[in-house]
Each structure stands twice: as C-alpha cells, then as structure tokens.
Coordinates of C-alpha atoms and ligand atoms in Angstrom, one line a residue:
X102 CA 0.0 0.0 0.0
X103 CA 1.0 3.5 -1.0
X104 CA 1.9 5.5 2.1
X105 CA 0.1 8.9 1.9
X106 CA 1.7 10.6 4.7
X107 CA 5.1 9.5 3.6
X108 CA 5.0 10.2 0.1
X109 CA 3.2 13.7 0.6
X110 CA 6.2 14.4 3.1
X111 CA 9.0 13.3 0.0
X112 CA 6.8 15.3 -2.2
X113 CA 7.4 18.3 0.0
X114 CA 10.7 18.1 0.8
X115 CA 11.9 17.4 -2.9
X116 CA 9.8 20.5 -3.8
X117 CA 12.0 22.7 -1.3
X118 CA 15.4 22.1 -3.1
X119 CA 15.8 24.7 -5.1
X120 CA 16.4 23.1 -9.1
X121 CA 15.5 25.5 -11.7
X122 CA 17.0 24.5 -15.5
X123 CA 20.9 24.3 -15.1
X124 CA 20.9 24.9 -11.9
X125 CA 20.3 21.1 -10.6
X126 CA 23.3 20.6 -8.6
X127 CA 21.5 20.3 -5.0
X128 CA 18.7 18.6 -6.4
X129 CA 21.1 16.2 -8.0
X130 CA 22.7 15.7 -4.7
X131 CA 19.6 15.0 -2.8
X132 CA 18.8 12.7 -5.4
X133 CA 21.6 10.5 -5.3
X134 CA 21.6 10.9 -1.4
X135 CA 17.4 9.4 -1.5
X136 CA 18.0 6.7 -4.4
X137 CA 21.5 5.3 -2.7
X138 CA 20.2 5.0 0.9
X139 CA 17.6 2.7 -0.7
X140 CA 20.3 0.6 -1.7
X141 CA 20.3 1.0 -5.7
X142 CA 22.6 1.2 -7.8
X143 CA 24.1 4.9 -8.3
X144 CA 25.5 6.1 -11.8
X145 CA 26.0 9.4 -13.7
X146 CA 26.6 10.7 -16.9
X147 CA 28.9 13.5 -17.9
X148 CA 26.6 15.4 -20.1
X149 CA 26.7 18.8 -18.0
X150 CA 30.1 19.5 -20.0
X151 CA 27.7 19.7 -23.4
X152 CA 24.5 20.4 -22.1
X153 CA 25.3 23.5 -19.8
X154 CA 23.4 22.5 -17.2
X155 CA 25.0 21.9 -13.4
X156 CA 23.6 18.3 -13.5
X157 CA 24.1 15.3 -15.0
X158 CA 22.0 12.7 -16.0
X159 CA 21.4 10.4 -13.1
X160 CA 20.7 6.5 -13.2
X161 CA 19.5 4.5 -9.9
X162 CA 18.9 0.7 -11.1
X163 CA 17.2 -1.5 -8.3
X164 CA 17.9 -5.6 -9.2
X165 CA 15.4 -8.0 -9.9
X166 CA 14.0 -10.1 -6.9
X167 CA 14.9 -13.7 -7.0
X168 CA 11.3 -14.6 -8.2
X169 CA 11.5 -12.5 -11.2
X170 CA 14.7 -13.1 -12.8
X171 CA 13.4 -13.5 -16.3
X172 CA 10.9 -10.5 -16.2
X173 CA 11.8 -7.5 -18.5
X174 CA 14.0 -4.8 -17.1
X175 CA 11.6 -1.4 -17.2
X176 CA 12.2 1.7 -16.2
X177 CA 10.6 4.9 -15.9
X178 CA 12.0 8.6 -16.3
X179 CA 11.3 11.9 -14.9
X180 CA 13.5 15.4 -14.9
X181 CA 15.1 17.2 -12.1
X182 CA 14.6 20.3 -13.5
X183 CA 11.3 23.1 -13.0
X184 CA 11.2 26.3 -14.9
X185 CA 11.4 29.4 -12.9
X186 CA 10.4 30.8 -11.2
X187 CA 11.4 28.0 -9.1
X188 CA 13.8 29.1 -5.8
X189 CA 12.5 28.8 -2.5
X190 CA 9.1 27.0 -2.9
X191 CA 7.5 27.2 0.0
X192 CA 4.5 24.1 -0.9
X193 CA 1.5 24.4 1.3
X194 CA -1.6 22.0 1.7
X195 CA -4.9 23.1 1.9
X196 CA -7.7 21.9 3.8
X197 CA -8.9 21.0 -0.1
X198 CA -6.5 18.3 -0.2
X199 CA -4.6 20.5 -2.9
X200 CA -1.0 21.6 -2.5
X201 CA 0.1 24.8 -4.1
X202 CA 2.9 27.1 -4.0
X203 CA 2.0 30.4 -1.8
X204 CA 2.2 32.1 -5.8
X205 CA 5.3 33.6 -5.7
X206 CA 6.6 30.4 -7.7
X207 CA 6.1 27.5 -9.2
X208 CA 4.9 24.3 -7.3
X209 CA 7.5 22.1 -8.9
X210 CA 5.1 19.3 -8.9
X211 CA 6.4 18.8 -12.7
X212 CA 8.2 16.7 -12.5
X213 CA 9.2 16.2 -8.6
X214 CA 5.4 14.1 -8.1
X215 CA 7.2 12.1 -10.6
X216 CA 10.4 11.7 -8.5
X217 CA 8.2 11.2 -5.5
X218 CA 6.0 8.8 -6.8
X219 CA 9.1 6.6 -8.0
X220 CA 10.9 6.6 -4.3
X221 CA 7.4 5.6 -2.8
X222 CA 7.6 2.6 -5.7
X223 CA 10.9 1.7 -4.2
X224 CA 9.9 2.1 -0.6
X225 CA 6.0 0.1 -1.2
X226 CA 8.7 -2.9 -3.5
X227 CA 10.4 -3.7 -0.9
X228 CA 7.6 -3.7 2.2
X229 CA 5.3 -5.4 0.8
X230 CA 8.1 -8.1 -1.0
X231 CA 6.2 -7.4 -4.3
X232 CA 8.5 -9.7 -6.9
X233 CA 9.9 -7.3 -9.9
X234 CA 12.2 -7.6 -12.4
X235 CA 15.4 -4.8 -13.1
X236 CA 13.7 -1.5 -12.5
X237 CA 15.8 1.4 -13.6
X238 CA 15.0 5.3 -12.7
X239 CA 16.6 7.4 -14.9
X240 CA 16.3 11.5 -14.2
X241 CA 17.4 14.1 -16.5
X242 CA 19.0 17.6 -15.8
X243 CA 17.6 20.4 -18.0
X244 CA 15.0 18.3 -19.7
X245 CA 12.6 22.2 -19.7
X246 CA 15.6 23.6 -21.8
X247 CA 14.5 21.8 -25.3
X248 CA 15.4 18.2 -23.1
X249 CA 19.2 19.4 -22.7
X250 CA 19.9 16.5 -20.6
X251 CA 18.5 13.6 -22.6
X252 CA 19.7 14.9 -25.6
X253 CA 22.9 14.9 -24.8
X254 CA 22.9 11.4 -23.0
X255 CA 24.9 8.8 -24.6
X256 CA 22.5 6.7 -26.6
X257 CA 22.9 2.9 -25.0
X258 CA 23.8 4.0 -21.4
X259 CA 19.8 3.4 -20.6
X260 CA 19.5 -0.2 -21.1
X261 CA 15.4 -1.6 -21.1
X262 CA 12.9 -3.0 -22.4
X263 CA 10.5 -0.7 -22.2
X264 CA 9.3 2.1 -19.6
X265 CA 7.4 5.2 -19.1
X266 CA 7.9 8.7 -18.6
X267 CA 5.8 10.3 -15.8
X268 CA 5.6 13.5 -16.6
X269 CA 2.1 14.2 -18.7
X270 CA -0.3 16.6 -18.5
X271 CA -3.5 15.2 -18.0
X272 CA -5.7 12.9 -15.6
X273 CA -3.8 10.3 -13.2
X274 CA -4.6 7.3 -15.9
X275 CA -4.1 9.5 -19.0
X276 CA -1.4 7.7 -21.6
X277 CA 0.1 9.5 -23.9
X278 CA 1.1 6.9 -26.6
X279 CA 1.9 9.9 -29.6
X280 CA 4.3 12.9 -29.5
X281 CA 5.3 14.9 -32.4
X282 CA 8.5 15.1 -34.0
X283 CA 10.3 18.8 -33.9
X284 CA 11.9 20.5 -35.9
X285 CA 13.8 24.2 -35.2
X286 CA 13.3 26.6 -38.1
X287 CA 16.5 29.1 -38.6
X288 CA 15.9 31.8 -41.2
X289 CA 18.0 34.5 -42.2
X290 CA 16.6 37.1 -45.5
X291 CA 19.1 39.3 -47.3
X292 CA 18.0 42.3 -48.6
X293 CA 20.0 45.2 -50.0
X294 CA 20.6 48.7 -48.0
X295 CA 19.6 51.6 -49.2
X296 CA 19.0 55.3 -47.9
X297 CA 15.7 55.0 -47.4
X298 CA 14.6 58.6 -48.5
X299 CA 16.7 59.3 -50.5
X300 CA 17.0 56.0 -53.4
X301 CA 14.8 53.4 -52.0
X302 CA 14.4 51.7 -55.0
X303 CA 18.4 50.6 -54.8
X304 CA 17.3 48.5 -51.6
X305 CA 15.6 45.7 -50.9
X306 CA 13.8 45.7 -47.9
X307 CA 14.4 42.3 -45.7
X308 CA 11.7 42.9 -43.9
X309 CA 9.2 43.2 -46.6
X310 CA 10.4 40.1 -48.3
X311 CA 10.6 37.8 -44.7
X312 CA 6.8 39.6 -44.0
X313 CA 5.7 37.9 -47.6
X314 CA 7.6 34.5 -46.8
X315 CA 5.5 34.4 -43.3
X316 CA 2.0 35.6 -45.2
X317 CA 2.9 32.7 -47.8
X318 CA 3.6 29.8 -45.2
X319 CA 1.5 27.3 -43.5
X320 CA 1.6 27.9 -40.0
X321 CA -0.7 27.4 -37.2
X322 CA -2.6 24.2 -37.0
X323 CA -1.5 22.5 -40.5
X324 CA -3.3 19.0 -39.8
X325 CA -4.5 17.0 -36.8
X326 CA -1.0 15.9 -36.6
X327 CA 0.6 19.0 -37.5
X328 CA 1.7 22.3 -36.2
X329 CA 3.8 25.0 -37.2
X330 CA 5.0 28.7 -35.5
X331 CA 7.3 31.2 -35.2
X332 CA 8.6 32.6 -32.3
X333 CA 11.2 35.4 -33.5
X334 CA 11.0 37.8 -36.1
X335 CA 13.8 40.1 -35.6
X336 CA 15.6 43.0 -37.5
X337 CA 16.9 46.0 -36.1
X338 CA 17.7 49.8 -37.3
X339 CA 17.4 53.3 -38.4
X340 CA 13.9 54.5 -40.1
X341 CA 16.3 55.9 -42.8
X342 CA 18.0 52.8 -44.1
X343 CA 16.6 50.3 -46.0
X344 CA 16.6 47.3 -43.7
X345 CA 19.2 44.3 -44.9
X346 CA 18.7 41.4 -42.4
X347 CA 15.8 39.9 -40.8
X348 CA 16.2 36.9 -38.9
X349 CA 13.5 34.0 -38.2
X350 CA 13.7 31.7 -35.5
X351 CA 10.2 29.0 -35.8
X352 CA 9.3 25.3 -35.3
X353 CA 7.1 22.3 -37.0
X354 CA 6.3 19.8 -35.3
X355 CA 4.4 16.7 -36.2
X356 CA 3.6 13.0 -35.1
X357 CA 4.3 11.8 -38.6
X358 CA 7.9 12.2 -40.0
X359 CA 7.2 12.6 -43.9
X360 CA 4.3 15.2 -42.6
X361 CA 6.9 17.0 -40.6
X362 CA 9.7 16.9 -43.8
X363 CA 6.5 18.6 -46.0
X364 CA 5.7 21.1 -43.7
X365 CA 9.8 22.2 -43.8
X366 CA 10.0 22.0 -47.5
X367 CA 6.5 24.6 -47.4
X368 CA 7.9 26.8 -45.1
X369 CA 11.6 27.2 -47.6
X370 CA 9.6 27.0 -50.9
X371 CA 7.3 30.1 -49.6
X372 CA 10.9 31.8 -48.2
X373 CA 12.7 30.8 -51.3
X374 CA 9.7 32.5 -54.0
X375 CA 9.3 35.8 -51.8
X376 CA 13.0 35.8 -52.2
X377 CA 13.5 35.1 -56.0
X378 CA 10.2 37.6 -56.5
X379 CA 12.1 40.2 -55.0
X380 CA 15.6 39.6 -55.9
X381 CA 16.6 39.2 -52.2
X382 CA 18.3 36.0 -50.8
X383 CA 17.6 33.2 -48.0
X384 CA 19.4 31.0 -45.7
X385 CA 17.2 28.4 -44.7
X386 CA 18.2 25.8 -42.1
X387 CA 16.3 23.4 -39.8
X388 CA 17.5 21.3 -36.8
X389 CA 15.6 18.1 -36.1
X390 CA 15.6 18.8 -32.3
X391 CA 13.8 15.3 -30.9
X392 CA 11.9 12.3 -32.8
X393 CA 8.5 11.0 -32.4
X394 CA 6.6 8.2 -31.4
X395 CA 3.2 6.7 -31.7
X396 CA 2.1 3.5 -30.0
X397 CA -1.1 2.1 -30.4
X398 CA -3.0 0.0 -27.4
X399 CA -1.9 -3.1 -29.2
X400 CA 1.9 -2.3 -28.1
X401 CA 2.9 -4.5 -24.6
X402 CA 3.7 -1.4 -22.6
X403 CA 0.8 0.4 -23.5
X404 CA -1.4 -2.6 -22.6
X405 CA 0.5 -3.2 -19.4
X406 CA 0.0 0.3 -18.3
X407 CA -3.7 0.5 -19.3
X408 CA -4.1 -3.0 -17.5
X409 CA -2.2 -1.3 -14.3
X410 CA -4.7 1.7 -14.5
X411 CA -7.8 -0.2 -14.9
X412 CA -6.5 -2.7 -11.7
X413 CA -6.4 0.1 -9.5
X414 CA -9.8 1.9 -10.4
X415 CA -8.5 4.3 -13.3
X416 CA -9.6 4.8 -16.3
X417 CA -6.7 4.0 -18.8
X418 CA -7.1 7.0 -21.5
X419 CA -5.1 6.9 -24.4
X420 CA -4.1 10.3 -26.2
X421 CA -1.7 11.9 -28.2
X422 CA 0.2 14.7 -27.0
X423 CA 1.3 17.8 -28.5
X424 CA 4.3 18.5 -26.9
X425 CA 7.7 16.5 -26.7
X426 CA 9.3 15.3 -23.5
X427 CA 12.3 12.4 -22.8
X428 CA 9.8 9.7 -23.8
X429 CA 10.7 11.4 -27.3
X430 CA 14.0 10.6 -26.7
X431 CA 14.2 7.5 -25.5
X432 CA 11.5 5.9 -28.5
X433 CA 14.5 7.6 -31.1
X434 CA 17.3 5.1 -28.7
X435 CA 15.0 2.0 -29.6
X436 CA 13.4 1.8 -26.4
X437 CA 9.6 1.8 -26.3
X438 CA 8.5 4.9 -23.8
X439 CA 5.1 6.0 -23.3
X440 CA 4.6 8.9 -20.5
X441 CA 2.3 9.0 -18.0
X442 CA -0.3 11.9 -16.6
X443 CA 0.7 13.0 -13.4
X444 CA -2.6 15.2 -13.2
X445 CA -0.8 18.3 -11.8
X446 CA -2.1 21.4 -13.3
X447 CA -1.3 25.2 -14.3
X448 CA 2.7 23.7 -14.6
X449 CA 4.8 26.8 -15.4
X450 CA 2.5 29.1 -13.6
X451 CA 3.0 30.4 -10.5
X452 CA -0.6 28.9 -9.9
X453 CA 0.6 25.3 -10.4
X454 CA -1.0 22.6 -7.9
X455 CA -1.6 19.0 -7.6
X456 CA -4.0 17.2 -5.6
X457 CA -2.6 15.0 -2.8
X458 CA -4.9 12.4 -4.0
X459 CA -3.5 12.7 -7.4
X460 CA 0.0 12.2 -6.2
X461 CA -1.3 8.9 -4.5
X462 CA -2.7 7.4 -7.7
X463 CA 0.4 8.0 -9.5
X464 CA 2.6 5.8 -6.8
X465 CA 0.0 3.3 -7.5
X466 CA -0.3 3.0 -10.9
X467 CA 3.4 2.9 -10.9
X468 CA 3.7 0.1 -8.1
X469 CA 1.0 -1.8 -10.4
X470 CA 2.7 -1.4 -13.3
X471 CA 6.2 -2.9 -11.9
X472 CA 3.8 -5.4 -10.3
X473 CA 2.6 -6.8 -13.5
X474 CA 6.0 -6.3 -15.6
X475 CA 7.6 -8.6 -12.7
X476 CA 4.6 -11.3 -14.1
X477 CA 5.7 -11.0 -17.6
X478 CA 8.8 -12.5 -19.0
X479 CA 10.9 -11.1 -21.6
Ligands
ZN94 ZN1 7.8 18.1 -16.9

C-alpha cells in the first residue's frame, strides 16, 4: 500500500530544493543521497560539459527479486529540472486536499510528483516483497531547456525494455502513446541597403520580403498531426535605411515524419519565392531537435500500463500529446517509452498545484505497473 503521509512528506521536501533549469546541482545531490540510501545502484553521466546545465543525468537501477529473474527490465524517467520561477518553494496543503505554492513560484510538482512517486515505488517494493524484475530510474537535468539533458545522453547507457515517462499533463490514468516530431526553423533574408529617403528603390527591404515569406507559409494548425509557428521575427535599425537582415527563428512539429519533412520543404519554398520575386536572398536551415513516437494500445507497454490503471480503479485513457518530452528521446534510442499523466495542473504558472490524491494514484499506478511487468517475462 501506498503511504500517503510518507509520500506527501518526499513530495514536499523534494519541492523545497531549489532546481531551476541548469541549476540542478543540490537537487542532484539529494537525489543520489534518497536513491542510494535505498540501496540502488548509483550512476552518472557527464553530459553537463555539453549540455550546460550543473547536473548530469542520473541512473539509480534496483535488481530484480529472486522470483523475477526473467521479467523484462523497465524503467521509468522523470526530470530534475522546473522552470522558474522555481527558488524557495515554500509548498502548502490546503484543507482541499490541494498543495500549491503560496504564488510567488512555481509548485514544482512537474516533474518532482514524478520523483516522488518513483521513491514511494521503491519504498512500497520492498515492504510489501512485491516480486519485480530490473527496475531502472533514470532522471534528467535540464530536460525544460528543449530536453538538454537527454539529448545529450549517450545513446545505450539506458538499457530496457520498455518504460514510461511520468511526466504528462493530463488525468492520473491518462497515456500518452503519440508525440510529435520537432523541428527548429532558422531563417536568415538578405536584402540590400539603401538610404531610405533618398533612393529606396536601390534596396531591398528584408523585412518586406521575410513579412511575404511568413504571409505565404503554412503555419498554425496545419493538420491534426501538425503544427507550425514562429517565435522570432527580428531585424533591427534606423527608419532611414533600408533594412538588410531579418532573422526567423520557428518550429514544425508533427507526429508523422514525412508530414513534418512537407511542412519544412512549405515553409523554404514560400521563403525561397518571396525571395527570387524580389531579388533578395535566403538561408534556410532546420534542426531536427527530438523524434517522435506513436504506440497504439496493441503495443505491450501500452497494454501493461492500461491494464495497471484499470486494476487500480482508473480509467486508462489513451491520447496523443502535442508536446515532446524524454519519452521522445528515449523511443528515437529503440526503447519503447510512453509517458504518464501525473494530473498536476497550471505547470509553469505560479498557480501550479496537484492534488494529494493525485499524487497517491500516481505511486499506485506505478507500483502496479512494476507489479505486472515482474509477471511478464521477456
Ligand atoms: Zn515536466
């Protein structure tokens, strides 16, 4: 049985180390300090020296009971990263059952209910004797920078046969079995100065050619699967000079690669004709920044973790998210990740909260799902 008073004390205390993105260092401390007095299995990577951030990626591995020897090693993933503003949460519980932040900063619950969830796991294992195969816990550093940790995790150092992220928006019971592809969008337009009063027509204005390469592009909500956006538009100068440079910074993203690969080739086509139109030129480059995934609930893991919900009184609901997280990462390694609603709400808001009942569901749905992986075999 899930302890409520103990995990809603872990919850809190986790909440209260201060671990904004690239600035993980206690967090990671604490971590290691939590996961090895449980007995597992401490290791780290050294990705802090390419990803920036002050922690590394950190993998706790608890063995496989005697009973379950041949069960498949799983593992699930959160990150030990919240956005800011995320120093000196002080977490309170309301008489509602609800535990918020007092709104000066975030909660933290994403992705620390995670974390908290997986040490009750460890703690409810080994009370109750509950036979399990090799469970792994892997948590990343930076993962709300574009997933700087994973990304620059040396692909094979996670070795599974499956797991789950737990870190979804969404209802406790909520799977998300889909997550786009992204790409990054780098555009710069060159145009041709000019005094702009005096001979305008000997310039080409950057800024009117990039403003008809936008107008001309799909963006927005291309498809069911697709999206598109920019974020920066930027150029810079006098009133009297014909503007030269205008640089675009934007993003595709969709759950189907040869959709996403379309929506790019739009977006340069549309740049490339505003260009030639009006004799200026492009640079057009895009960075494939994570890969999808899409399970169906035909997949093992997805079945096991619908079967876990529905044995403790959820209601398994598969959907396809919108966003990427490490699950992305991990599917593009070869190893099957789905990621799991954690039911904490208004993340990245000072107004962030999570329900103390919530948090309980998650440490059971995680408990039943190493339950029933310890009853398969590979
Ligand atoms: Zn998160």
């Amino acid at each position: 049985m899930v302890n409520q008073q103990r995990l809603v004390e872990e919850f809190i205390a986790l909440v209260q180390v201060d671990s904004e993105t690239k600035h993980e260092a206690e967090i990671a401390k604490v971590l290691k300090e939590r996961f090895g007095t449980l007995g597992l299995q401490i290791e780290e990577d050294d990705s802090s020296a390419k990803s920036g951030c002050e922690g590394n990626n950190l993998l706790f591995t608890l063995p496989a009971t005697a009973e379950a020897q041949d069960a498949p090693t799983i593992y699930f993933t959160c990150h030990m990263d919240t956005v800011v503003p995320g120093k000196g949460v002080k977490p309170q519980i309301g008489a509602d059952g609800i535990i918020r932040s007092d709104g000066t900063t975030v909660l933290g619950s994403d992705d620390k209910a995670g974390i908290a969830a997986m040490l009750e796991l460890v703690r409810v294992l080994e009370e109750e004797k509950i036979p399990h195969g090799i469970i792994k816990f892997v948590i990343t550093a930076g993962e709300e920078s574009t997933l700087l940790g994973s990304r620059n995790m040396e692909p094979g150092w996670v070795k599974a046969d499956f797991g789950y992220a737990i870190d979804s928006n969404g209802e406790v019971g909520g799977i998300a079995v889909a997550a786009p592809f992204q790409s990054k969008v780098y555009i710069t337009v060159k145009g041709k100065t000019a005094h702009a009063g005096v001979s305008p027509e000997k310039g080409i204005s950057a800024i009117t050619v990039a403003a008809k390469a936008v107008a001309r592009m799909p963006l927005g909500r291309i498809d069911k699967e697709t999206t598109a956006n920019f974020g920066t538009f930027f150029a810079s100068g006098e009133t009297n000079i014909v503007t030269e440079k205008v640089e675009l910074i934007g993003e595709a993203r969709s759950l189907v690669k040869e959709k996403l690969l379309t929506q790019l080739d739009a977006m340069k086509s549309a740049c490339e004709s505003a260009c030639s139109e009006m004799g200026a030129s492009c640079d057009f480059r895009y960075e494939l920044m994570y890969p999808g995934y899409k399970f169906d609930e035909t997949a093992p893991h997805v079945k096991l973790a619908m079967d876990a919900a529905e044995a403790i009184g959820l209601t398994p609901n598969l959907f396809h998210s919108g966003g990427g997280s490490d699950a992305n990462l991990f599917n593009g390694q070869g190893i099957p990740t789905v990621n799991l609603s954690v039911g904490y709400q208004a993340i990245h808001t000072v107004n962030e909260y999570i329900a103390v009942s919530d948090l309980v569901k998650v440490a059971e749905l995680v408990v039943e799902i190493s339950r029933k992986a310890g009853q398969a075999t590979k």
